[in-house]
Amino acid sequence: MDLLPAETSQQLGRKHGFRSLKLAAVDMADALGDQPFGTEYGRLPNGLAYYVRPNSKPRMRAALALVVKVGSVLEEDDELGVAHIIEHLAFSATNRYTNHDIVKFLESIGAEFGACQNAVTSSDQTIYELFVPVDKPELLSQAISILAEFSSEVRVSKDDLEKERGAVLEEYRSNRNATGRMQDAHWLLLMEGSKYAERLPIGTEAVIRTVSAETVKQFYQKWYQLCHMAVIAVGDFPDTQSVVDMIKTHFGQKGAVPDLQPIPTYSVPSHDEPRFSYFVEREAAGSFIMISYKMPADDLKTVKDYKDLLTESVFLHALNQRFFKQSRRNDPPYFSCSADSDVLVRPLKAYVITASCKEGGTMEALESMLTEVARVRIHGFSEREISIVRALLLSEIESAYLERDQMQSTSLRDELIQHFLRGEPVIGIEYEAQLQKTILPHISSLDVSKYAEKLLTSSSCVIKAIEPQVSAKVDDLRSVVLKVNFLEEAKQIPPWDEELIPEEIVPLKPNPGYITQQLEYSNIGATELILSNGMRVCYKCTDFLDDQVLFTGFSYGGLSEVSENEYFSCSMGSTIAGEIGVYGYRPSVQMDMLAGKRAEVGTKIGAYMRSFSGDCSPSDLETALQLVYQLFATSVEPGEEDVKIVMQMAEAAVRAQERDPYTAFVNRVRELNYGNSYFFRPIKTSDLKRVDPRRACEYFSRCFKDPSTFTVVIVGSISPTIAVPLILQYLGGIPRPPEPILRYSRDDLKGLPVTSPTKIVREVVRSPMVQAQCSVQICFPVELKNGTMVEEIHSIGFLSKLLETKLMQVLRFKHGQIYSTGVTVFLGSNRPSRTGDVRGDISINFSCDPEISLKLVDLTLDEIQRLQEQGPSEEDVLTILEIEQRAHEDGVQENYYWLDKILRSYQSRVYSGDVGTSFKVQDEGRSKVRESLAPSTAQSALQRIIPFPCKKQYTLVILLPQRSRLQMLKSLFGFSRITHARDAKVSCN
C-alpha cells in the first residue's frame, strides 16, 4: 500500500532507481565492445559507415552529421587552408544546389544557419552537422541528400571560390586577435617537429588569397573518399530501418574510388627536456602560464581502460580542488588555475594546467603549480579529498542515469562521432552507471596519486608564459623548474593543509512560514503561493528532465537607485561579496560542503532588478533552498585580505580591457548611444580606488534581506508534496524585517541617465593593433508605444531575425565579404514602468576587411532601406516564421524556456497581480504577430519601428587600426577633430 501520493512514489522510484542499480559483474580484461549501444551500425559496399539511433529528445527533430577523416594535416605547402575552404564551399554550391541554395532550403524548414547547419575543420577531420525537423517524411530524406552532396558533389569552380574567399579571409582575420595569436603560438610549440605544427586548419593568408580552383578540386577528389566517411543520424524516428534505407538511397549509388588513397598517420616526437616559451602579447587579456604534458592517446577498449579513465578523472578533479582552494587563500599565487586532459590530434593527448595571475606574476604562479603536482607525488591525496571527488562523480553519473531517456540527440550524435573517429566505445548510460558504481569505491587515494607521475617536466613537457609586457625571460622559467625539482628531491615540500568543513549548511533550521493564499493557473499549469513573510512563489511541475529543477527570484530596485558617488562601490558588491562568501561560508569551504550534491545558486544585481537563480537535482532541492535561506540570513563582512585579492583581480581585468583594441570601440558605441553618464562610462583603475568595500558588502547584503519584495519562479521535476514543505521551511522561514528594505514600485524606479542621438552620427575609432582588425556597428533608435507594446515586442523579434537573414544573404552570400553578422535588440533605455513607452535600439554588427568597411556599411543601409520601401518577399517571411516556430517547438520542451516565459509574464507591463492573464496576453501577442506577418505588414513594421528612411537617423562606429604619424597628419585636413583616449584615437568625419 502506498502511503505517499502517486507522484511522490514515482519521483522516489526515479531517485532510488540509481541507488538500487545492480553492480556490474565484470573482469578488468572484459572488452567494452565495438557495437555502439542502441545504434544501427554498419558499412555500405562503397565503404561508407553509417550510424542510426532513435531518440525522442527533442520531439520531431534529428541531429545529423557527415564525418570525414580529412583535415589540414593532409595539406601540401600550396594547399594550406584548403580543407577549410572546402567546408565553406560545400554550403555554397554542389552539383544540385547553387548560390547558397542549401542554406536557403534548410532555413526554409526552420534550420537556422549557424545554429542548425554548420561545419568545423580541424587537423584530422572535417565534420558537417545539421539539426532538422522531421515532422514531414520528406524533410529527413532531403537533409540526408544534402550530406550526400557534401560527400562527393561539392562544386569547385573559379566563380564559386572567388565568392567564398572573402568570407574565409574574414574568418582568418578575426582569428588574428590576441587570443588567436597566443593559441597558434602554443600549438606550434606543442607540435614542434611534426607536420601538425605546419598545418593550422585556418591556413595562411597567402594561400587563401591565391589558391586556384583546380588545386582545391584536386584535394577534394583525392581525399574525400566514402571509406573515410560516416553518416550519423540521431533523432525522433519511428524506426531505424527506414533511415538506413534513406542513407542507402542517397549514398549507395556512389561508387568506391578505384585507387584508394589511405589516410597517412603523422607522429609527434617526444622530448625529455622541457620546452619553454615566454610570449609577450601586448593585447593579452591578462598574464597566464600554461604547462602541457604530452603523451600517446590512451586506448579505451576494456574495463581496465575504463577504470584508468575514471581514475584520471578523479585525479584531475582532486587537483583542481586544490588549485581552487589555493586561489582563495591569503596572497594567492594566481587568480584561477585548472587542469584538464584532451586528445590534441589523432595520436596524441595532453594534460594541460592553465593559470591566470597578476601582471608580472607568472614565475610565482608557475612555481605554485609545479609545487602542487610535486606535493601529490610526495604525499598523495588524502582519503577525504578522494571521497569528496567520488561523491561528485557519482552525483554526475546519477543525474545522467536518471535522464538517460531524455538525452539530447545532439549529445548522442557527438558520442557516435567519437566512435567513428577514435573508436571510443558507446556503452550506454545504464552500463556506464553500473561500471562507475562498481569501480569508484575501489579507486584508492594511492591509485589516484600515482597519476601525478605522468606530470613530470622530463616527459614531453611544454611550459609557456604569456605577459602583456616583459617582466621575465625564458631562463627564469628554467630556474623555477630546477628549484621545484630540487625541493621535491629533497622532500622539502610539506603536506597539504586541509580546512575544517562544517557539516550543515543551515546550522539551525528556521521556523517554517505558511501559505496565506494559493492560486492555480491552468493555462500555465502552475501554482502560485503567497507566503506569510510576503514572498510570492510560483511553481510548475514538468517531466522534461527527471533530474533538473530551475528557479529564479527577483525584486525591483537595482543600481539605478544608487547615487553617483556610491555607484562604483555598490556595483562591485556582487564581486567582493562573492569572493568572501554570500551563503555564510567561504567558497573553498562551501565547495566541499556541497560535494555529491547537485545544487548551485548565483546572484545578480542589475540596473532595475536584483535576482538569485538556481539549478539543482530534485533530490537536492532542500540544499538549494538552504543556500537561498543563507543568502538572506548572511551579512557579508569584508576582510582585508579578501578585499585585496578581489581588487587585484578587478584591476587586472580593467588593465586587460584597456589593452584590448576592441575596448575603445565598445566604449565609444556605448557613449554615443547612451550618453556619457557614470552608469555607462567604462571603469578605470582610478575608479577602483574610490570603491569602499564595506559599503559594497553592506549594499549587497541589503539587496537580499527582505523576502516580501521577491517573486520566485520554480520549474522542473518537482513533487508538490515534497517541494512545498521545503519552500515553507526555507523560503517562508526567511524572517521579514520590521521595516521594508529596498522596497520599490516598478512605476517609481529611477530611469537610467540615457541620452540618445537624434541625428546621424558617423565615427571612426582608431586603436593600436598588432594585426589589423575592423569592426562595424550600426545602431538605430527604437521607441515602442505603450498601447501596442506586447505585439510590438514580438514584432521586433521577428524583424531582427529578418534583418539578420537578409544581411547575411547580401554581405556574405552575394558579395562574400563577411563571415557573419549579428542583429541585437536592447529595450532597457528607460525604467520598466507600466505606463511609459519602451525605448532602446536595434544594432547591426559585423567584422570585415578595413579597406571595404564603408562600402559594406552602404550595402547594409541600402538593404534595410530597400526592405522598408519594397518589403521582404513572401519567401523571406515564411522562412522567418518557420525558424521562429521551430525554435518555439524546441523551447516548449525545455525547463529554461518555461522559467523564462513565466518570469517575463510577471515582469510584463500588463501584469497587475494575475500572472495567468499576463501569460495569456503574451501568448496572444505572439499569435497575433505570427498570423498577421506578411510582406506588407513586415514592411510597415520596419517603417514604424526603425527610423524611416533608415538613412535619416542612426549611429555608425567603425573600429580601424591606428595609422602611422604621417598618415594621421595627412588625414587631419579631412576630419573636424581627433580625440585622444588612452592609446586609442577617435576621429569624426
mmCIF file of C-alpha atoms in Angstrom, residues 67 106 232 240 323 477 497 602 738 819 977:
data_model
loop_
_atom_site.group_PDB
_atom_site.id
_atom_site.type_symbol
_atom_site.label_atom_id
_atom_site.label_comp_id
_atom_site.label_asym_id
_atom_site.label_seq_id
_atom_site.Cartn_x
_atom_site.Cartn_y
_atom_site.Cartn_z
ATOM 1 C CA VAL A 67 32.129 12.931 -40.544
ATOM 2 C CA LEU A 106 17.445 24.493 -44.669
ATOM 3 C CA ILE A 232 25.312 9.749 -38.397
ATOM 4 C CA THR A 240 15.746 2.901 -37.793
ATOM 5 C CA PHE A 323 44.101 24.735 -7.173
ATOM 6 C CA LEU A 477 61.144 29.620 -16.344
ATOM 7 C CA ASP A 497 46.918 21.630 4.869
ATOM 8 C CA GLY A 602 24.029 32.576 -8.103
ATOM 9 C CA PRO A 738 10.434 45.059 10.888
ATOM 10 C CA TYR A 819 31.964 35.760 -42.118
ATOM 11 C CA ARG A 977 38.509 66.729 -34.776
#
